[in-house]
Structure formats: structure tokens, C-alpha cells
Short mmCIF file of C-alpha atoms in Angstrom, two decimals:
data_model
loop_
_atom_site.label_atom_id
_atom_site.label_comp_id
_atom_site.label_asym_id
_atom_site.label_seq_id
_atom_site.Cartn_x
_atom_site.Cartn_y
_atom_site.Cartn_z
CA MET A 1 -6.75 -5.04 11.05
CA TRP A 2 -4.57 -7.39 13.10
CA ASN A 3 -2.58 -10.47 12.20
CA ALA A 4 -4.11 -13.12 14.46
CA ASP A 5 -0.93 -15.23 14.39
CA ASN A 6 1.54 -12.65 15.68
CA GLY A 7 -0.61 -9.74 16.92
CA ASN A 8 0.88 -7.20 14.51
CA CYS A 9 -1.29 -4.35 13.24
CA LEU A 10 -1.59 -4.70 9.46
CA ASN A 11 -3.81 -1.71 8.69
CA VAL A 12 -6.08 0.93 10.21
CA PHE A 13 -9.34 1.77 8.45
CA SER A 14 -10.57 5.32 9.07
CA GLY A 15 -13.77 6.81 7.74
CA HIS A 16 -16.86 5.93 9.77
CA ASP A 17 -18.16 8.72 12.03
CA ALA A 18 -19.48 6.31 14.68
CA ILE A 19 -18.77 2.81 15.98
CA VAL A 20 -18.55 -0.05 13.49
CA THR A 21 -21.36 -2.50 14.24
CA CYS A 22 -20.78 -5.15 11.58
CA GLY A 23 -18.17 -6.21 9.08
CA ASP A 24 -16.68 -9.07 7.13
CA PHE A 25 -14.25 -10.03 4.39
CA THR A 26 -15.70 -11.01 1.05
CA PRO A 27 -15.29 -14.78 0.49
CA ASP A 28 -12.63 -14.12 -2.16
CA GLY A 29 -10.60 -12.17 0.45
CA LYS A 30 -10.18 -9.14 -1.81
CA THR A 31 -12.48 -6.70 0.00
CA ILE A 32 -13.72 -5.79 3.48
CA CYS A 33 -17.24 -4.48 4.07
CA THR A 34 -18.24 -2.59 7.22
CA GLY A 35 -21.44 -1.05 8.57
CA SER A 36 -21.72 1.60 11.26
CA GLU A 37 -23.98 3.46 13.67
CA ASP A 38 -23.48 6.44 11.32
CA ALA A 39 -25.82 4.67 8.82
CA THR A 40 -23.03 4.13 6.28
CA PHE A 41 -21.74 1.03 4.56
CA ARG A 42 -18.09 1.12 3.48
CA ILE A 43 -16.24 -1.12 1.06
CA TRP A 44 -12.48 -1.27 1.68
CA ASN A 45 -9.29 -2.46 0.05
CA PRO A 46 -7.72 -4.51 2.88
CA ARG A 47 -4.17 -4.05 1.60
CA SER A 48 -4.17 -0.25 1.25
CA GLY A 49 -6.87 0.63 3.79
CA GLU A 50 -8.51 2.78 1.12
CA SER A 51 -12.29 3.20 1.17
CA ILE A 52 -13.45 2.09 -2.30
CA HIS A 53 -17.14 3.00 -1.89
CA VAL A 54 -19.18 4.76 0.79
CA VAL A 55 -22.91 4.11 0.68
CA ARG A 56 -25.06 6.65 2.54
CA GLY A 57 -28.13 8.84 2.27
CA HIS A 58 -31.30 8.33 0.28
CA PRO A 59 -32.18 5.67 -0.83
CA TYR A 60 -30.01 3.98 1.81
CA HIS A 61 -30.51 3.43 5.55
CA THR A 62 -31.48 6.36 7.77
CA GLU A 63 -30.34 4.77 11.05
CA GLY A 64 -27.36 2.68 12.13
CA LEU A 65 -26.59 -0.61 10.46
CA THR A 66 -27.03 -3.74 12.56
CA CYS A 67 -25.95 -6.55 10.24
CA LEU A 68 -24.54 -7.48 6.88
CA SER A 69 -24.07 -10.63 4.85
CA ILE A 70 -21.96 -11.09 1.72
CA SER A 71 -22.85 -13.34 -1.21
CA PHE A 72 -20.74 -16.43 -1.87
CA ASP A 73 -19.44 -14.91 -5.12
CA SER A 74 -18.31 -11.68 -3.38
CA THR A 75 -20.47 -9.42 -5.57
CA LEU A 76 -23.36 -8.41 -3.30
CA ALA A 77 -23.91 -7.48 0.33
CA ILE A 78 -27.22 -7.44 2.16
CA THR A 79 -27.45 -4.87 4.96
CA GLY A 80 -29.98 -4.40 7.74
CA SER A 81 -30.61 -1.33 9.86
CA LYS A 82 -32.37 -0.05 12.96
CA ASP A 83 -34.70 1.80 10.57
CA GLY A 84 -36.27 -1.57 9.67
CA SER A 85 -35.03 -1.67 6.09
CA VAL A 86 -32.95 -4.24 4.24
CA HIS A 87 -30.86 -3.23 1.22
CA ILE A 88 -28.73 -5.01 -1.36
CA VAL A 89 -25.45 -3.32 -2.32
CA ASN A 90 -23.35 -4.17 -5.36
CA ILE A 91 -19.84 -4.40 -3.87
CA THR A 92 -18.14 -3.51 -7.17
CA THR A 93 -20.20 -0.41 -8.03
CA GLY A 94 -21.76 0.68 -4.71
CA LYS A 95 -25.23 0.65 -6.34
CA VAL A 96 -28.10 0.10 -3.85
CA TRP A 97 -31.48 -1.64 -4.12
CA LEU A 98 -34.17 -1.58 -1.42
CA LEU A 99 -35.08 -5.15 -0.59
CA GLN A 100 -37.58 -4.76 2.25
CA GLU A 101 -39.00 -2.22 4.68
CA ILE A 102 -40.41 -3.62 7.90
CA ASP A 103 -43.00 -1.56 9.80
#
């Protein structure tokens, strides 16, 4: 993570096994969420760089993530994948719900 004002590196987030394809801060600024080609969704502490939750495997996506959106209250993320599924993830607990599968 870089400081856009002065170009200094603030933190490095390590954990995904493939390229990161989507990511965003929660609106409250307390958390970063990222999705990757490795079909994982990670929830990070931006200050420490620690991975708080890693969401992977059944019942989650089986192919790389393509997009994510975070709720205005910073509690939920919606993720989409190349596998045609859409999931809702509770950012606090890491719990997953299947929202939609597209054939």
C-alpha cells in the first residue's frame, strides 16, 4: 500500500497465490478486501498488513474472482467470479452465502 501524497510504501500485503484482480477499502477505512485469480477473498488489517480472514474452498468460488463491492456500512462484501457465481461475505466473521449461480 502506497501513500499517494509522498510515494512512500506503507505496507505490503502477502498471502494470495496469484495476481490480485480486485480490491477496495471498506467505507469506514478500517479494513481492506482483496480478491484474486487464486479464487480467494482476503480481509486485511491495513495498519498491520495481517490477513484477518481468508475465504476459499466450498462453498466459495472455484475460479478466480473478477469483482467485489462493499456495503456502505462496511459489514458485507459481494464477490463475483469467473465460475459464474456471486457470493456475499460477512467481513467481520468471514461467513459466506451463495447469492447467485449463472449458467
